[in-house]
Amino acid sequence: MSHSGIFESITFNLPVDHIDTDQIIPAQFLTTTEREGLGQYCFHSWRFDENGEEHADHPLLEFDVEKHTVLVAGSNFGCGSSREHAPWALLDFGFRAVISSQFADIFHNNSLKNGLLPIVVEEHVIEFLHANPHHPVRVDILTKTLSVHGYGEFEFPIDPFSAYCLARGIDQLEFLLEHEADISAYEQA
């Protein structure tokens, strides 16, 4: 993601409603508190059979991290149990943003805190993107707009602090660490 807060991508579609956090990253892979390395487990039960063999027909086989940094999903994305591992896995897999008409609240907040941009748009935008897979989009975090080539420009909600952090390419913890000296000085006073 550009540190200017503007990036372009070709969308990657998973037209499924109610994708829960266990589908994003199954519970057996939640034994780490490290963010790196979780991408290999992203959508694991969809990508691999019970013997660990890759399914020959799963759409994620077409994923190209160089061009697909924006995932377009169905509604109610990130529902299920609360886990930060889900945004970590999506980021490590190569996604920088997820477009949906609705996100589970906890997933939405975890995503913003960890550097994954959840973009909420109206259902007609999702329908257009699903009908036109691998479609070019442009995201401007600071103006809160998603530009869909040949279809229009759409605003999405994001709070100013999260927009600031995401546009700079930092998460909330990195923001705090940037101000560690100021925090220490305040605590000393």
Tab-separated table of C-alpha atoms in Angstrom:
chain	number	residue	atom	x	y	z
A	1	MET	CA	0.000	0.000	0.000
A	2	SER	CA	1.293	3.404	-0.878
A	3	HIS	CA	2.108	5.645	2.037
A	4	SER	CA	0.109	8.387	0.316
A	5	GLY	CA	-3.032	6.432	1.071
A	6	ILE	CA	-3.814	5.865	-2.599
A	7	PHE	CA	-3.425	2.512	-4.291
A	8	GLU	CA	-4.719	0.681	-7.328
A	9	SER	CA	-5.510	-2.989	-7.723
A	10	ILE	CA	-7.290	-5.579	-9.771
A	11	THR	CA	-10.051	-7.052	-7.608
A	12	PHE	CA	-10.145	-10.664	-6.534
A	13	ASN	CA	-13.648	-12.073	-6.026
A	14	LEU	CA	-14.952	-14.496	-3.442
A	15	PRO	CA	-18.722	-14.058	-3.976
A	16	VAL	CA	-19.710	-15.777	-0.740
A	17	ASP	CA	-21.854	-14.288	2.043
A	18	HIS	CA	-21.101	-14.861	5.729
A	19	ILE	CA	-17.407	-15.732	5.393
A	20	ASP	CA	-16.475	-16.226	9.034
A	21	THR	CA	-13.128	-15.919	10.765
A	22	ASP	CA	-12.768	-19.707	11.012
A	23	GLN	CA	-13.056	-19.913	7.213
A	24	ILE	CA	-10.483	-17.123	6.858
A	25	ILE	CA	-8.059	-18.922	9.196
A	26	PRO	CA	-9.036	-22.175	10.920
A	27	ALA	CA	-8.605	-22.434	14.696
A	28	GLN	CA	-5.813	-25.029	14.513
A	29	PHE	CA	-3.483	-22.309	13.148
A	30	LEU	CA	-4.060	-19.839	15.979
A	31	THR	CA	-1.184	-21.001	18.168
A	32	THR	CA	1.035	-18.014	17.375
A	33	THR	CA	0.989	-14.364	18.324
A	34	GLU	CA	3.197	-13.493	15.335
A	35	ARG	CA	1.604	-11.785	12.342
A	36	GLU	CA	3.981	-13.171	9.739
A	37	GLY	CA	3.478	-16.573	8.190
A	38	LEU	CA	-0.286	-16.777	8.627
A	39	GLY	CA	-1.010	-16.177	4.941
A	40	GLN	CA	-0.214	-19.794	4.145
A	41	TYR	CA	-3.246	-20.769	6.250
A	42	CYS	CA	-5.622	-18.177	4.772
A	43	PHE	CA	-8.797	-19.929	3.550
A	44	HIS	CA	-6.976	-23.190	4.284
A	45	SER	CA	-10.027	-25.448	4.450
A	46	TRP	CA	-11.198	-24.077	1.087
A	47	ARG	CA	-7.785	-24.416	-0.568
A	48	PHE	CA	-6.735	-27.834	0.767
A	49	ASP	CA	-8.383	-31.193	1.406
A	50	GLU	CA	-8.066	-33.161	4.662
A	51	ASN	CA	-4.768	-34.684	3.404
A	52	GLY	CA	-3.248	-31.268	2.761
A	53	GLU	CA	-3.540	-31.580	-1.027
A	54	GLU	CA	-4.514	-28.409	-2.849
A	55	HIS	CA	-7.981	-28.429	-4.410
A	56	ALA	CA	-7.558	-28.155	-8.170
A	57	ASP	CA	-10.666	-25.996	-8.632
A	58	HIS	CA	-10.493	-23.389	-5.876
A	59	PRO	CA	-10.624	-19.793	-7.140
A	60	LEU	CA	-7.699	-18.762	-4.908
A	61	LEU	CA	-5.422	-20.676	-7.272
A	62	GLU	CA	-5.836	-17.672	-9.605
A	63	PHE	CA	-4.684	-15.220	-6.899
A	64	ASP	CA	-1.685	-13.095	-7.912
A	65	VAL	CA	-0.253	-11.023	-5.071
A	66	GLU	CA	1.283	-8.593	-7.565
A	67	LYS	CA	-2.109	-7.502	-8.903
A	68	HIS	CA	-4.823	-8.691	-6.510
A	69	THR	CA	-4.560	-6.660	-3.313
A	70	VAL	CA	-8.294	-6.013	-2.968
A	71	LEU	CA	-10.684	-8.831	-2.078
A	72	VAL	CA	-14.375	-8.464	-2.981
A	73	ALA	CA	-16.568	-10.644	-0.766
A	74	GLY	CA	-20.237	-11.114	-0.046
A	75	SER	CA	-22.064	-9.547	2.874
A	76	ASN	CA	-21.330	-10.089	6.574
A	77	PHE	CA	-17.620	-10.682	6.023
A	78	GLY	CA	-15.595	-11.632	9.096
A	79	CYS	CA	-18.490	-12.910	11.181
A	80	GLY	CA	-17.914	-15.571	13.819
A	81	SER	CA	-15.461	-15.579	16.664
A	82	SER	CA	-13.225	-12.653	17.457
A	83	ARG	CA	-9.625	-13.136	16.373
A	84	GLU	CA	-6.950	-10.763	15.161
A	85	HIS	CA	-5.432	-13.655	13.249
A	86	ALA	CA	-8.038	-13.233	10.477
A	87	PRO	CA	-6.845	-9.769	9.338
A	88	TRP	CA	-3.236	-10.886	9.881
A	89	ALA	CA	-3.773	-13.908	7.599
A	90	LEU	CA	-5.438	-11.800	4.891
A	91	LEU	CA	-2.621	-9.250	5.010
A	92	ASP	CA	0.091	-11.894	4.962
A	93	PHE	CA	-1.647	-13.620	2.040
A	94	GLY	CA	-1.376	-10.350	0.100
A	95	PHE	CA	-4.661	-8.497	0.523
A	96	ARG	CA	-4.572	-4.855	1.606
A	97	ALA	CA	-8.312	-4.209	1.531
A	98	VAL	CA	-11.589	-6.112	1.580
A	99	ILE	CA	-14.741	-4.763	-0.065
A	100	SER	CA	-18.095	-5.912	1.290
A	101	SER	CA	-21.555	-4.510	1.859
A	102	GLN	CA	-21.286	-5.413	5.553
A	103	PHE	CA	-18.571	-6.492	8.000
A	104	ALA	CA	-18.883	-8.047	11.425
A	105	ASP	CA	-18.150	-5.254	13.927
A	106	ILE	CA	-15.273	-6.977	15.728
A	107	PHE	CA	-13.604	-8.019	12.466
A	108	HIS	CA	-14.003	-4.473	11.112
A	109	ASN	CA	-12.331	-2.969	14.183
A	110	ASN	CA	-9.567	-5.609	14.276
A	111	SER	CA	-8.854	-4.951	10.609
A	112	LEU	CA	-8.480	-1.207	11.085
A	113	LYS	CA	-6.213	-1.699	14.095
A	114	ASN	CA	-3.966	-4.087	12.187
A	115	GLY	CA	-3.600	-2.387	8.809
A	116	LEU	CA	-6.289	-4.082	6.685
A	117	LEU	CA	-8.770	-1.676	5.107
A	118	PRO	CA	-12.425	-2.801	5.292
A	119	ILE	CA	-14.356	-0.940	2.580
A	120	VAL	CA	-18.123	-0.869	3.043
A	121	VAL	CA	-20.121	-0.092	-0.097
A	122	GLU	CA	-23.689	-0.561	-1.227
A	123	GLU	CA	-24.808	-3.915	-2.578
A	124	HIS	CA	-25.026	-2.690	-6.203
A	125	VAL	CA	-21.270	-2.030	-6.177
A	126	ILE	CA	-20.611	-5.571	-4.925
A	127	GLU	CA	-22.943	-6.967	-7.586
A	128	PHE	CA	-21.107	-5.032	-10.310
A	129	LEU	CA	-17.692	-6.218	-9.096
A	130	HIS	CA	-18.844	-9.830	-8.839
A	131	ALA	CA	-20.298	-9.625	-12.362
A	132	ASN	CA	-16.979	-8.158	-13.579
A	133	PRO	CA	-14.224	-10.198	-11.927
A	134	HIS	CA	-10.620	-8.967	-11.896
A	135	HIS	CA	-11.815	-5.386	-12.269
A	136	PRO	CA	-9.527	-2.361	-11.777
A	137	VAL	CA	-10.190	-0.197	-8.726
A	138	ARG	CA	-8.503	2.759	-7.071
A	139	VAL	CA	-8.666	3.360	-3.335
A	140	ASP	CA	-8.026	6.739	-1.733
A	141	ILE	CA	-8.030	6.325	2.022
A	142	LEU	CA	-7.846	10.014	2.925
A	143	THR	CA	-10.769	11.034	0.708
A	144	LYS	CA	-12.571	7.804	1.682
A	145	THR	CA	-13.322	6.890	-1.920
A	146	LEU	CA	-13.342	3.725	-3.958
A	147	SER	CA	-13.171	4.339	-7.712
A	148	VAL	CA	-14.492	1.444	-9.767
A	149	HIS	CA	-13.284	1.784	-13.346
A	150	GLY	CA	-16.206	2.396	-15.683
A	151	TYR	CA	-18.801	2.300	-12.900
A	152	GLY	CA	-18.287	5.195	-10.526
A	153	GLU	CA	-16.737	6.591	-7.392
A	154	PHE	CA	-18.106	5.596	-4.002
A	155	GLU	CA	-17.472	6.890	-0.508
A	156	PHE	CA	-16.816	4.487	2.328
A	157	PRO	CA	-16.824	5.130	6.071
A	158	ILE	CA	-13.569	5.238	8.040
A	159	ASP	CA	-12.683	7.208	11.149
A	160	PRO	CA	-9.976	9.893	10.779
A	161	PHE	CA	-7.420	8.180	13.051
A	162	SER	CA	-7.674	4.852	11.225
A	163	ALA	CA	-7.462	6.650	7.872
A	164	TYR	CA	-4.337	8.488	9.073
A	165	CYS	CA	-2.643	5.259	10.183
A	166	LEU	CA	-3.598	3.271	7.081
A	167	ALA	CA	-2.541	6.091	4.731
A	168	ARG	CA	0.885	6.124	6.419
A	169	GLY	CA	1.171	2.339	6.291
A	170	ILE	CA	1.271	1.895	10.062
A	171	ASP	CA	-1.000	0.156	12.524
A	172	GLN	CA	-2.144	1.591	15.852
A	173	LEU	CA	0.683	-0.038	17.796
A	174	GLU	CA	3.275	1.436	15.420
A	175	PHE	CA	1.614	4.844	15.878
A	176	LEU	CA	2.028	4.547	19.645
A	177	LEU	CA	5.644	3.426	19.313
A	178	GLU	CA	6.367	6.529	17.208
A	179	HIS	CA	5.291	8.580	20.223
A	180	GLU	CA	7.042	6.492	22.873
A	181	ALA	CA	9.362	9.350	23.950
A	182	ASP	CA	6.412	11.734	24.360
A	183	ILE	CA	4.476	9.111	26.320
A	184	SER	CA	7.457	8.460	28.610
A	185	ALA	CA	7.947	12.201	29.181
A	186	TYR	CA	4.265	12.564	30.049
A	187	GLU	CA	4.432	9.618	32.458
A	188	GLN	CA	7.502	11.105	34.139
A	189	ALA	CA	5.691	14.422	34.668
